mmCIF file with all atom_site columns, C-alpha atoms in Angstrom:
data_model
loop_
_atom_site.group_PDB
_atom_site.id
_atom_site.type_symbol
_atom_site.label_atom_id
_atom_site.label_alt_id
_atom_site.label_comp_id
_atom_site.label_asym_id
_atom_site.label_entity_id
_atom_site.label_seq_id
_atom_site.pdbx_PDB_ins_code
_atom_site.Cartn_x
_atom_site.Cartn_y
_atom_site.Cartn_z
_atom_site.occupancy
_atom_site.B_iso_or_equiv
_atom_site.pdbx_formal_charge
_atom_site.auth_seq_id
_atom_site.auth_comp_id
_atom_site.auth_asym_id
_atom_site.auth_atom_id
_atom_site.pdbx_PDB_model_num
ATOM 1  C CA . MET A 1 1  ? 4.907  38.657  -12.350 1.00 0.00 ? 1  MET A CA 1
ATOM 2  C CA . ALA A 1 2  ? 5.850  35.197  -13.304 1.00 0.00 ? 2  ALA A CA 1
ATOM 3  C CA . TRP A 1 3  ? 3.898  33.544  -11.283 1.00 0.00 ? 3  TRP A CA 1
ATOM 4  C CA . ARG A 1 4  ? 0.239  35.286  -12.858 1.00 0.00 ? 4  ARG A CA 1
ATOM 5  C CA . ASP A 1 5  ? 1.050  33.717  -16.130 1.00 0.00 ? 5  ASP A CA 1
ATOM 6  C CA . PRO A 1 6  ? -1.625 31.529  -17.253 1.00 0.00 ? 6  PRO A CA 1
ATOM 7  C CA . HIS A 1 7  ? -0.059 29.469  -18.725 1.00 0.00 ? 7  HIS A CA 1
ATOM 8  C CA . ARG A 1 8  ? 2.381  28.156  -15.632 1.00 0.00 ? 8  ARG A CA 1
ATOM 9  C CA . VAL A 1 9  ? -0.651 27.847  -13.331 1.00 0.00 ? 9  VAL A CA 1
ATOM 10 C CA . ARG A 1 10 ? -2.336 25.212  -15.678 1.00 0.00 ? 10 ARG A CA 1
ATOM 11 C CA . LYS A 1 11 ? 0.941  24.001  -15.507 1.00 0.00 ? 11 LYS A CA 1
ATOM 12 C CA . LEU A 1 12 ? 1.666  23.656  -11.953 1.00 0.00 ? 12 LEU A CA 1
ATOM 13 C CA . ARG A 1 13 ? -1.801 22.319  -11.150 1.00 0.00 ? 13 ARG A CA 1
ATOM 14 C CA . PHE A 1 14 ? -1.449 20.039  -13.815 1.00 0.00 ? 14 PHE A CA 1
ATOM 15 C CA . SER A 1 15 ? 1.090  18.153  -12.105 1.00 0.00 ? 15 SER A CA 1
ATOM 16 C CA . ILE A 1 16 ? -0.092 18.814  -8.526  1.00 0.00 ? 16 ILE A CA 1
ATOM 17 C CA . THR A 1 17 ? -3.326 16.802  -10.028 1.00 0.00 ? 17 THR A CA 1
ATOM 18 C CA . TRP A 1 18 ? -1.048 13.424  -11.537 1.00 0.00 ? 18 TRP A CA 1
ATOM 19 C CA . VAL A 1 19 ? 0.910  13.686  -8.456  1.00 0.00 ? 19 VAL A CA 1
ATOM 20 C CA . ASN A 1 20 ? -2.132 12.765  -6.385  1.00 0.00 ? 20 ASN A CA 1
ATOM 21 C CA . THR A 1 21 ? -3.695 10.608  -9.125  1.00 0.00 ? 21 THR A CA 1
ATOM 22 C CA . VAL A 1 22 ? -0.390 8.669   -8.411  1.00 0.00 ? 22 VAL A CA 1
ATOM 23 C CA . LYS A 1 23 ? -0.415 8.588   -4.872  1.00 0.00 ? 23 LYS A CA 1
ATOM 24 C CA . TYR A 1 24 ? -3.793 7.756   -4.921  1.00 0.00 ? 24 TYR A CA 1
ATOM 25 C CA . PHE A 1 25 ? -3.266 4.624   -7.229  1.00 0.00 ? 25 PHE A CA 1
ATOM 26 C CA . MET A 1 26 ? -0.013 3.672   -5.068  1.00 0.00 ? 26 MET A CA 1
ATOM 27 C CA . SER A 1 27 ? -2.451 3.394   -1.517  1.00 0.00 ? 27 SER A CA 1
ATOM 28 C CA . PHE A 1 28 ? -4.903 1.736   -3.803  1.00 0.00 ? 28 PHE A CA 1
ATOM 29 C CA . GLY A 1 29 ? -2.460 -1.150  -4.722  1.00 0.00 ? 29 GLY A CA 1
ATOM 30 C CA . ALA A 1 30 ? -1.262 -1.080  -1.105  1.00 0.00 ? 30 ALA A CA 1
ATOM 31 C CA . TRP A 1 31 ? -4.883 -1.764  0.382   1.00 0.00 ? 31 TRP A CA 1
ATOM 32 C CA . LEU A 1 32 ? -5.544 -4.098  -2.510  1.00 0.00 ? 32 LEU A CA 1
ATOM 33 C CA . THR A 1 33 ? -1.878 -6.166  -1.988  1.00 0.00 ? 33 THR A CA 1
ATOM 34 C CA . THR A 1 34 ? -2.865 -6.244  1.794   1.00 0.00 ? 34 THR A CA 1
ATOM 35 C CA . ALA A 1 35 ? -6.554 -7.594  1.201   1.00 0.00 ? 35 ALA A CA 1
ATOM 36 C CA . THR A 1 36 ? -5.695 -10.244 -1.034  1.00 0.00 ? 36 THR A CA 1
ATOM 37 C CA . HIS A 1 37 ? -2.465 -11.394 1.377   1.00 0.00 ? 37 HIS A CA 1
ATOM 38 C CA . ILE A 1 38 ? -4.828 -11.841 4.685   1.00 0.00 ? 38 ILE A CA 1
ATOM 39 C CA . LEU A 1 39 ? -7.796 -13.765 2.409   1.00 0.00 ? 39 LEU A CA 1
ATOM 40 C CA . ASN A 1 40 ? -4.547 -16.254 1.259   1.00 0.00 ? 40 ASN A CA 1
ATOM 41 C CA . ARG A 1 41 ? -3.797 -16.274 4.497   1.00 0.00 ? 41 ARG A CA 1
ATOM 42 C CA . LEU A 1 42 ? -7.747 -17.530 5.951   1.00 0.00 ? 42 LEU A CA 1
ATOM 43 C CA . ARG A 1 43 ? -8.337 -19.737 2.821   1.00 0.00 ? 43 ARG A CA 1
ATOM 44 C CA . SER A 1 44 ? -5.126 -21.548 3.624   1.00 0.00 ? 44 SER A CA 1
ATOM 45 C CA . GLY A 1 45 ? -5.711 -21.419 7.298   1.00 0.00 ? 45 GLY A CA 1
ATOM 46 C CA . LEU A 1 46 ? -2.592 -19.765 8.138   1.00 0.00 ? 46 LEU A CA 1
ATOM 47 C CA . LEU A 1 47 ? -4.435 -17.206 9.688   1.00 0.00 ? 47 LEU A CA 1
ATOM 48 C CA . LEU A 1 48 ? -5.906 -18.204 13.013  1.00 0.00 ? 48 LEU A CA 1
ATOM 49 C CA . ASP A 1 49 ? -5.555 -14.905 15.300  1.00 0.00 ? 49 ASP A CA 1
ATOM 50 C CA . TYR A 1 50 ? -4.419 -11.363 14.830  1.00 0.00 ? 50 TYR A CA 1
ATOM 51 C CA . ARG A 1 51 ? -0.616 -12.551 16.426  1.00 0.00 ? 51 ARG A CA 1
ATOM 52 C CA . THR A 1 52 ? -0.189 -14.415 13.068  1.00 0.00 ? 52 THR A CA 1
ATOM 53 C CA . TRP A 1 53 ? -0.881 -11.459 10.728  1.00 0.00 ? 53 TRP A CA 1
ATOM 54 C CA . VAL A 1 54 ? 1.672  -10.490 8.159   1.00 0.00 ? 54 VAL A CA 1
ATOM 55 C CA . MET A 1 55 ? 0.690  -7.759  5.728   1.00 0.00 ? 55 MET A CA 1
ATOM 56 C CA . ARG A 1 56 ? 3.057  -7.147  3.072   1.00 0.00 ? 56 ARG A CA 1
ATOM 57 C CA . ILE A 1 57 ? 2.778  -4.001  1.574   1.00 0.00 ? 57 ILE A CA 1
ATOM 58 C CA . ASP A 1 58 ? 5.728  -2.795  -1.756  1.00 0.00 ? 58 ASP A CA 1
ATOM 59 C CA . GLY A 1 59 ? 6.847  -6.270  -1.590  1.00 0.00 ? 59 GLY A CA 1
ATOM 60 C CA . VAL A 1 60 ? 7.893  -6.393  1.803   1.00 0.00 ? 60 VAL A CA 1
ATOM 61 C CA . ASP A 1 61 ? 6.432  -8.082  4.626   1.00 0.00 ? 61 ASP A CA 1
ATOM 62 C CA . ARG A 1 62 ? 5.613  -6.484  7.442   1.00 0.00 ? 62 ARG A CA 1
ATOM 63 C CA . CYS A 1 63 ? 4.559  -8.662  10.649  1.00 0.00 ? 63 CYS A CA 1
ATOM 64 C CA . LEU A 1 64 ? 2.171  -7.562  13.158  1.00 0.00 ? 64 LEU A CA 1
ATOM 65 C CA . GLY A 1 65 ? 2.412  -9.214  16.786  1.00 0.00 ? 65 GLY A CA 1
ATOM 66 C CA . GLU A 1 66 ? 5.118  -11.881 18.014  1.00 0.00 ? 66 GLU A CA 1
ATOM 67 C CA . MET A 1 67 ? 3.850  -14.728 15.809  1.00 0.00 ? 67 MET A CA 1
ATOM 68 C CA . GLY A 1 68 ? 5.093  -12.411 12.469  1.00 0.00 ? 68 GLY A CA 1
ATOM 69 C CA . PRO A 1 69 ? 8.759  -13.155 12.066  1.00 0.00 ? 69 PRO A CA 1
ATOM 70 C CA . LEU A 1 70 ? 8.386  -16.790 12.671  1.00 0.00 ? 70 LEU A CA 1
ATOM 71 C CA . LEU A 1 71 ? 5.690  -17.305 9.386   1.00 0.00 ? 71 LEU A CA 1
ATOM 72 C CA . ALA A 1 72 ? 7.658  -14.643 7.570   1.00 0.00 ? 72 ALA A CA 1
ATOM 73 C CA . ARG A 1 73 ? 10.392 -17.067 7.731   1.00 0.00 ? 73 ARG A CA 1
ATOM 74 C CA . GLN A 1 74 ? 8.046  -19.926 6.190   1.00 0.00 ? 74 GLN A CA 1
ATOM 75 C CA . THR A 1 75 ? 6.533  -18.383 3.725   1.00 0.00 ? 75 THR A CA 1
#
């Protein structure tokens, strides 16, 4: 049976591990970028309350709350 071939099983297992590793690092990068963005907002005094949050994920400003679009236009 083809699916019992150890070489194919090993190859499949390696590809699954590689995909999971890439997904893990991508999500870590997104969280790191978001945290950095929020810290920069705090430092510059623009993060007044929860309505002014703008999260930058994958290069896109994800706006949270009603002040988000206004703030995204200013930056």
